[in-house]
Amino acid sequence: MAGPALATQSGSGLNLLNFAEKKIKMLHLTWFAFFLTFVIWFAHAPLLIHIKEALALTDAQVKALLILNVAMTIPARIVVGMLVDRYGPRIMYSLLLFISALLCIGFAFAQTYDALALFRFLLGFVGAGFVVGIRLVGEWFPHHQVGTAEGIYGGWGNFGSAAAAMTLPLLALAFGGPDGWRYAIGTVGVISAVYALVFYKYARNTPKGSMYFKPKKTGAMVVSSWGAMWGLILMNIPMHLALGMLAWRLSPAGVELFSTNMMYVLWGVLLLLFMVQTQQTWRVNVEHLRAGVPEVDKYSFKQVGILNIAYFATFGSELAVVSMLPLYFLETFEGISAVKAGMLASGFAFMNLVSRPMGGWFSDKFGRRKSMLILIGGLAAGYFLMGLMDSHWWIPMAVLATMACSFFVQAGEGAVFAIVPLIKRSMTGQIAGMAGAYGNVGAVVYLTVLSYVSYSMFFYVIAASALVGLVAVMFLDDPKGHITEVGEDGTVHRINVG
């Protein structure tokens, strides 16, 4: 990819073919790791018809698999965010790729629906891989290039889901026979296991001579004011509610994977987990808040909250829309086949290759807050336009409107993660994990709304929620000057962020 998407404020381009430059090599190494996690995460989707036939699954069981696929990701992103800050992205990405490989192979050769469902649920863990690379890329690129680099990492990695859809059916066909789908998915697992070793061998947490900053405490996000602590506790609530909604969708009220009593048990467990998480947040923060937080340790939690809301609207809506768009085209426009509807809808995901890097570049070039305002404003307008679409629209115009909307959605995602590494370096994993989890929360909420309203109203609801995000972004502060980190030896380091 060349041109404006690779320009930077300093005027020096990001030459993605310059493998002699270590940060470029690290970027390629990392985006491909993310790409593989998305191939694994969505390997089942294009092969569902074969899986359904092989295990004689009902429609409800198939829907349950799709819900289970995202259930683990919300808590996994929070936990992995903490672990990557503590142990570093090199070991965490290697472990995540290797464990996911084993789970992927387990899913591929599951012989019963229960085993299939269990592996699918556990594979939600692979969706946390995104968080690891955000920290690693943030370590390697200066502030005037980090948006573009994070955008390339996110956009090209995200393309793994589309690559799975294009290649795995062909691979299954090449293997042939009733177990072709098993060997296709199993092959992805083997590739991931091998790449885990490659990543561990060649990846490095930081450039040579740089220090990897770790949070002073683990177990919960460390904040620097009483208001921030209460804000953190409040922002944990929607994540537990989203998991509660998933449990409800798996109950007799939805796809009947388990009983109503089991749903109540799971709700009780979620409530208990929230109480434990709140207690942990208090325990980790109360001592240093009472003693007074040194100036060098302070950061603005407001920034984290605003980015969470923005990612709810951007990535949350993308996940929701990508999952319903083929059916939307099929049911809205007469005379098109399921295959054609899928091809028309795929434009939304394909835009990731360009849109997300462009959003990061836009943020590097024109300012963080201004970029977010423009892109989320465009997102709201785009979804409003999609709400106006009906069967009378010329199909190419409908596809154009969809792709224009997807540009603002994915560029908005790129702009969000252009800011994440500039808030508090030692906690980038946790900040990325929380924002990423909010993207999944958004998808759960939007898809739940879709089950009650028409397609047009669904798009209008997203547009209205994006306006809430737009108001929130108005209160975002542009990262300027320096942030400070304290090394393990007590030395204070200043990191330029704008």
C-alpha positions as a printed Julia matrix, in Angstrom:
498×3 Matrix{Float64}:
   0.0     0.0    0.0
   1.45    3.39  -0.93
   0.38    7.01  -1.12
  -1.25    9.1    1.61
  -2.04    6.14   3.85
   1.65    5.82   4.53
   2.59    9.47   4.95
   3.45   10.94   8.33
   3.53   14.35   9.97
   7.3    14.43   9.78
   7.12   14.03   6.02
   9.05   10.76   6.11
   7.01    7.9    4.67
   6.52    4.47   6.14
   8.23    2.28   3.57
   6.59   -1.09   4.19
   9.06   -2.85   1.91
  12.09   -1.71   3.88
  12.63   -4.9    5.85
  16.08   -3.71   6.89
  14.31   -1.27   9.23
  13.51   -3.22  12.37
  10.24   -1.44  13.18
   8.89   -2.28   9.7
   9.87   -5.93  10.15
   8.16   -5.9   13.55
   5.0    -4.38  12.06
   4.75   -7.13   9.43
   5.5    -9.83  12.0
   2.73   -8.45  14.25
  -0.05   -7.76  11.75
   0.33  -11.29  10.39
  -0.02  -12.7   13.92
  -3.27  -10.72  14.26
  -4.36  -11.84  10.79
  -3.92  -15.49  11.85
  -5.98  -14.97  15.02
  -8.87  -13.65  12.92
  -8.58  -16.56  10.47
  -8.86  -18.93  13.45
 -11.67  -16.94  15.07
 -13.84  -16.99  11.95
 -12.65  -20.26  10.34
 -16.01  -21.9   11.07
 -18.16  -19.23   9.37
 -17.67  -20.14   5.67
 -17.83  -23.87   6.48
 -20.98  -23.86   8.63
 -23.04  -25.67   6.01
 -20.55  -28.59   6.06
 -20.35  -28.57   9.87
 -24.14  -28.58  10.07
 -24.39  -31.58   7.74
 -21.55  -33.54   9.37
 -22.99  -33.33  12.89
 -26.68  -33.05  11.91
 -27.07  -29.72  13.7
 -30.32  -27.78  14.01
 -30.61  -24.09  13.04
 -30.77  -23.21  16.75
 -27.53  -25.08  17.45
 -25.78  -23.23  14.61
 -26.97  -19.87  15.99
 -25.74  -20.91  19.43
 -22.26  -21.56  17.99
 -22.19  -18.02  16.55
 -23.1   -16.52  19.94
 -20.59  -18.71  21.8
 -17.89  -17.54  19.38
 -17.95  -13.99  20.8
 -18.9   -14.67  24.45
 -15.37  -15.24  25.77
 -13.83  -12.29  23.92
 -15.11   -9.55  26.24
 -13.45  -10.86  29.45
 -10.48  -12.25  27.47
  -9.52   -8.81  26.14
  -9.51   -7.37  29.67
  -7.42  -10.22  31.1
  -4.99  -10.41  28.17
  -4.57   -6.61  28.33
  -3.36   -6.94  31.94
  -1.08   -9.87  31.1
   0.56   -8.17  28.12
   1.39   -5.11  30.24
   2.91   -7.41  32.87
   4.78   -9.99  30.75
   5.22   -8.3   27.38
   3.71   -8.87  23.91
   6.39  -11.28  22.66
   5.6   -14.08  25.11
   1.85  -13.29  25.18
   1.31  -13.39  21.4
   3.37  -16.58  21.11
   1.33  -18.26  23.87
  -1.98  -17.0   22.49
  -1.2   -18.29  18.99
  -0.09  -21.68  20.3
  -3.03  -22.21  22.68
  -5.47  -21.04  19.99
  -3.89  -23.52  17.55
  -4.65  -26.39  19.92
  -8.23  -25.17  20.41
  -8.66  -24.75  16.64
  -7.52  -28.33  16.0
  -9.8   -29.52  18.83
 -12.76  -27.78  17.17
 -11.86  -29.22  13.77
 -11.99  -32.8   15.0
 -14.84  -32.53  17.54
 -17.22  -35.47  17.12
 -20.18  -34.21  19.18
 -22.11  -30.95  19.4
 -21.12  -30.5   23.06
 -17.42  -30.71  22.16
 -17.96  -28.4   19.19
 -19.75  -25.82  21.39
 -17.07  -26.0   24.09
 -14.2   -25.42  21.67
 -16.12  -22.61  19.96
 -16.69  -20.92  23.32
 -13.01  -21.25  24.28
 -11.93  -19.95  20.86
 -13.45  -16.58  21.77
 -10.13  -16.21  23.61
  -8.3   -15.79  20.28
 -10.18  -12.49  19.74
  -7.98  -10.98  22.46
  -4.92  -11.23  20.2
  -5.68   -7.76  18.86
  -4.82   -6.19  22.23
  -1.31   -7.7   22.3
  -0.22   -6.16  19.02
  -1.52   -2.71  19.94
   1.01   -2.59  22.79
   3.84   -3.97  20.64
   3.3    -1.6   17.7
   2.95    1.31  20.15
   6.4     0.46  21.55
   8.09    0.51  18.14
   6.7     3.61  16.42
   7.05    7.32  17.35
   3.94    9.42  18.02
   3.83   10.92  14.5
   3.69    7.45  12.9
   1.9     5.36  15.51
  -1.6     6.02  14.14
  -0.66    4.85  10.65
   1.21    1.82  12.01
  -1.63    0.8   14.34
  -4.07    1.3   11.45
  -2.07   -1.03   9.2
  -1.83   -3.57  12.03
  -5.58   -3.43  12.72
  -6.82   -3.17   9.14
  -4.64   -5.83   7.59
  -5.06   -8.15  10.57
  -8.84   -7.76  10.52
  -8.79   -8.95   6.92
  -8.16  -12.44   8.3
 -11.91  -13.02   8.57
 -12.41  -12.2    4.87
  -9.38  -14.32   3.93
 -10.89  -17.26   5.83
 -14.15  -16.83   3.92
 -12.34  -16.81   0.57
  -9.81  -19.59   1.08
 -11.14  -22.19   3.54
 -14.04  -23.44   1.37
 -11.53  -23.97  -1.47
  -9.11  -25.73   0.89
 -11.91  -27.99   2.15
 -12.77  -28.78  -1.47
  -9.13  -29.57  -2.21
  -8.97  -32.02   0.71
 -12.28  -33.48  -0.48
 -14.61  -35.93   1.21
 -16.97  -35.38   4.15
 -14.05  -34.43   6.43
 -12.56  -31.82   4.1
 -13.82  -29.02   6.36
 -12.08  -30.63   9.35
  -8.71  -30.75   7.58
  -9.12  -27.15   6.34
  -9.74  -25.78   9.85
  -7.07  -28.1   11.31
  -4.53  -26.75   8.8
  -5.13  -23.23  10.13
  -4.35  -24.53  13.62
  -1.09  -26.11  12.47
  -0.01  -22.88  10.73
  -0.79  -20.91  13.9
   1.29  -23.29  16.06
   4.28  -22.96  13.72
   3.92  -19.17  13.55
   3.83  -18.97  17.37
   7.4   -20.29  17.33
   8.42  -17.94  14.51
   6.96  -14.97  16.4
   8.76  -15.9   19.61
  12.06  -16.24  17.77
  11.95  -12.9   15.91
   9.68  -10.52  17.87
  11.04   -8.12  20.48
   9.02   -6.12  23.01
  10.87   -2.85  22.37
  13.59   -1.42  20.12
  17.13   -2.05  21.38
  17.97    0.26  24.26
  14.34    1.12  25.08
  12.72    0.22  28.37
   9.51   -1.83  28.62
   7.4    -0.09  31.26
   5.15   -2.23  33.45
   2.27   -1.18  35.73
   3.2    -0.95  39.39
   0.28   -3.15  40.41
  -1.69   -5.94  38.76
  -5.2    -7.31  39.25
  -7.07   -4.21  38.09
  -6.42   -1.02  36.15
  -4.48    1.53  38.21
  -6.11    5.0   38.16
  -4.88    8.35  39.44
  -7.97    9.96  41.02
 -11.03    8.97  43.07
 -13.32   10.08  40.23
 -11.41    7.85  37.81
 -11.83    4.85  40.14
 -15.61    5.29  40.3
 -15.61    5.84  36.52
 -13.72    2.58  36.03
 -16.21    0.67  38.2
 -19.14    2.17  36.25
 -17.51    1.31  32.91
 -17.19   -2.33  34.0
 -20.98   -2.64  34.33
 -21.87   -2.68  30.57
 -19.39   -5.52  29.96
 -21.12   -7.74  32.54
 -24.55   -6.72  31.21
 -23.49   -7.7   27.68
 -22.42  -11.13  28.91
 -25.79  -11.39  30.68
 -27.51  -10.61  27.37
 -25.52  -13.38  25.68
 -26.64  -15.83  28.39
 -30.24  -14.73  27.79
 -29.84  -15.33  24.03
 -28.58  -18.86  24.75
 -31.57  -19.61  27.03
 -35.06  -20.79  25.94
 -35.81  -17.13  25.16
 -33.26  -17.45  22.35
 -31.63  -20.57  20.91
 -32.33  -22.96  23.83
 -28.76  -24.12  24.4
 -29.53  -24.39  28.13
 -32.42  -23.96  30.57
 -33.81  -20.8   32.16
 -32.44  -21.96  35.52
 -28.95  -22.17  34.02
 -29.37  -18.62  32.71
 -30.17  -17.45  36.26
 -27.1   -19.31  37.55
 -24.92  -17.57  34.97
 -26.42  -14.2   35.88
 -25.55  -14.92  39.5
 -21.99  -15.8   38.52
 -21.68  -12.56  36.52
 -22.94  -10.55  39.49
 -20.4   -12.27  41.73
 -17.61  -11.61  39.22
 -18.56   -7.93  39.07
 -18.41   -7.72  42.87
 -14.99   -9.41  42.89
 -13.75   -7.1   40.12
 -15.0    -4.05  42.05
 -13.27   -5.26  45.2
 -10.06   -5.77  43.21
 -10.3    -2.28  41.73
 -10.68   -0.85  45.24
  -7.83   -2.95  46.65
  -5.38   -2.04  43.88
  -6.13    1.7   43.98
  -7.19    2.75  47.49
  -3.73    2.88  49.09
  -2.02    5.12  46.56
  -5.12    7.33  46.16
  -5.2     7.96  49.92
  -1.47    8.67  49.98
  -1.69   11.0   46.97
  -0.66   10.11  43.43
   2.72   11.53  42.31
   2.49   13.81  39.29
   4.63   11.46  37.18
   2.08    8.63  37.65
  -1.02   10.62  36.71
  -3.02   10.18  33.51
  -6.54   11.1   32.38
  -9.01    8.23  32.69
 -11.51   10.46  30.88
  -9.57    9.71  27.69
 -10.05    5.96  28.26
 -13.8     6.32  28.81
 -14.27    8.41  25.66
 -12.32    5.91  23.52
 -14.44    3.07  24.95
 -17.62    4.87  23.83
 -16.13    5.63  20.41
 -15.09    2.0   19.85
 -18.54    0.81  20.97
 -19.98    2.78  18.03
 -17.25    1.98  15.48
 -16.12   -1.62  15.9
 -19.35   -2.61  17.66
 -21.41   -1.53  14.67
 -18.96   -3.15  12.22
 -19.21   -6.55  13.92
 -23.0    -6.31  14.02
 -23.44   -5.08  10.44
 -21.0    -7.57   8.88
 -22.97  -10.44  10.44
 -26.35   -9.26   9.09
 -25.47   -7.54   5.8
 -25.63  -10.59   3.45
 -29.12  -11.44   4.72
 -30.11   -7.75   4.48
 -29.17   -7.58   0.78
 -30.85  -10.92   0.09
 -34.15   -9.89   1.7
 -34.19   -6.26   0.52
 -33.36   -6.58  -3.18
 -35.39   -8.97  -5.31
 -33.81  -11.39  -7.73
 -30.32  -11.67  -6.22
 -28.88  -14.98  -5.11
 -27.38  -15.75  -1.69
 -23.92  -15.88  -3.3
 -24.35  -12.45  -4.91
 -25.73  -11.0   -1.65
 -22.63  -12.29   0.15
 -20.34  -10.75  -2.46
 -22.12   -7.39  -2.29
 -21.93   -7.38   1.5
 -18.24   -8.37   1.54
 -17.33   -4.86   0.4
 -17.88   -3.7    3.99
 -15.12   -5.96   5.34
 -12.8    -5.47   2.35
 -12.61   -1.74   3.08
 -10.57   -2.6    6.21
  -7.41   -2.97   4.12
  -7.46    0.74   3.29
  -9.88    2.44   5.7
  -8.3     1.61   9.04
  -4.76    2.66   7.98
  -6.27    5.83   6.49
  -7.97    6.62   9.82
  -4.66    6.23  11.64
  -2.84    8.34   9.06
  -5.56   11.0    9.22
  -5.11   11.12  13.0
  -1.31   11.43  12.68
  -1.62   14.17  10.08
  -4.55   16.35  11.16
  -4.86   15.85  14.91
  -6.43   13.21  17.14
  -9.62   14.94  18.3
 -10.44   16.62  14.97
 -10.04   13.31  13.13
 -12.34   11.48  15.55
 -15.03   14.17  15.25
 -14.98   14.04  11.44
 -14.92   10.25  11.19
 -17.6     9.52  13.79
 -19.75   12.28  12.28
 -19.33   10.57   8.9
 -20.2     7.23  10.49
 -23.48    8.65  11.87
 -24.37   10.15   8.47
 -23.44    6.88   6.73
 -25.71    4.74   8.88
 -28.54    7.26   8.52
 -28.15    6.95   4.74
 -28.21    3.14   5.01
 -31.45    3.46   7.0
 -32.99    5.19   3.99
 -32.11    2.31   1.64
 -34.96    0.11   0.43
 -35.84   -2.2   -2.48
 -36.3     0.78  -4.81
 -32.65    1.75  -4.63
 -30.35    0.96  -7.56
 -28.15   -1.88  -6.22
 -24.79   -0.28  -7.21
 -25.86    2.88  -5.35
 -26.75    0.82  -2.26
 -23.34   -0.9   -2.38
 -21.62    2.48  -2.79
 -23.5     3.88   0.23
 -22.54    0.79   2.25
 -18.86    1.07   1.36
 -18.81    4.82   2.06
 -20.28    4.13   5.49
 -17.78    1.34   6.13
 -14.91    3.73   5.33
 -15.93    6.08   8.16
 -16.58    3.14  10.52
 -13.17    1.54  10.02
 -11.25    4.81   9.73
 -12.88    5.73  13.06
 -11.49    2.49  14.54
  -8.05    3.45  13.27
  -8.35    6.9   14.85
  -9.34    5.39  18.22
  -6.26    3.19  18.36
  -4.02    6.01  17.15
  -4.66    7.55  20.59
  -4.59    4.44  22.83
  -0.74    4.14  22.95
  -0.42    7.86  23.85
  -2.32    7.82  27.17
  -0.17    5.78  29.58
   2.54    3.6   28.02
   2.78    1.1   30.89
  -0.96    0.41  30.68
  -1.47    0.41  26.91
  -2.5    -3.27  26.97
  -5.19   -2.68  29.6
  -6.5     0.46  27.86
  -6.57   -1.39  24.51
  -8.23   -4.38  26.18
 -11.01   -2.28  27.66
 -11.65   -0.36  24.43
 -11.6    -3.63  22.47
 -14.05   -5.21  24.92
 -16.38   -2.24  24.44
 -16.35   -2.96  20.7
 -17.71   -6.43  21.45
 -20.24   -4.97  23.91
 -21.45   -2.7   21.12
 -21.93   -5.68  18.79
 -23.96   -7.57  21.41
 -26.19   -4.53  22.04
 -26.72   -3.73  18.35
 -27.52   -7.34  17.41
 -29.95   -7.59  20.31
 -31.66   -4.42  19.03
 -31.82   -5.97  15.54
 -33.84   -8.91  16.89
 -36.65   -6.45  17.8
 -36.67   -3.84  15.01
 -36.63   -3.52  11.21
 -33.39   -3.22   9.26
 -33.96    0.52   8.68
 -34.57    1.18  12.37
 -31.46   -0.86  13.18
 -29.32    1.51  11.09
 -31.04    4.55  12.62
 -30.31    3.25  16.14
 -26.6     2.92  15.29
 -26.6     6.44  13.81
 -28.24    7.83  16.98
 -25.77    6.03  19.26
 -22.9     7.37  17.13
 -24.14   10.89  17.88
 -23.7    10.08  21.59
 -20.14    9.05  20.73
 -19.68   12.31  18.81
 -20.69   14.35  21.88
 -18.28   12.3   24.03
 -15.4    12.92  21.59
 -15.96   16.67  21.93
 -14.53   16.31  25.45
 -11.44   14.4   24.24
  -8.08   16.07  24.87
  -5.49   16.04  22.1
  -2.36   14.26  23.4
   0.35   16.94  23.63
   3.87   17.28  24.95
   5.08   14.32  26.99
   3.79   11.52  29.18
   5.98   10.24  32.01
   6.81    6.71  33.08
   8.87    5.53  36.03
  11.28    2.64  35.4
  11.74   -0.26  37.79
  14.95    1.4   38.97
  13.04    4.58  39.87
  14.26    6.68  36.94
  11.71    9.0   35.32
  11.35    8.82  31.53
   9.56   11.34  29.31
   7.83    9.99  26.18
   6.92   12.43  23.41
   3.22   12.08  22.39
   2.59   15.19  20.31
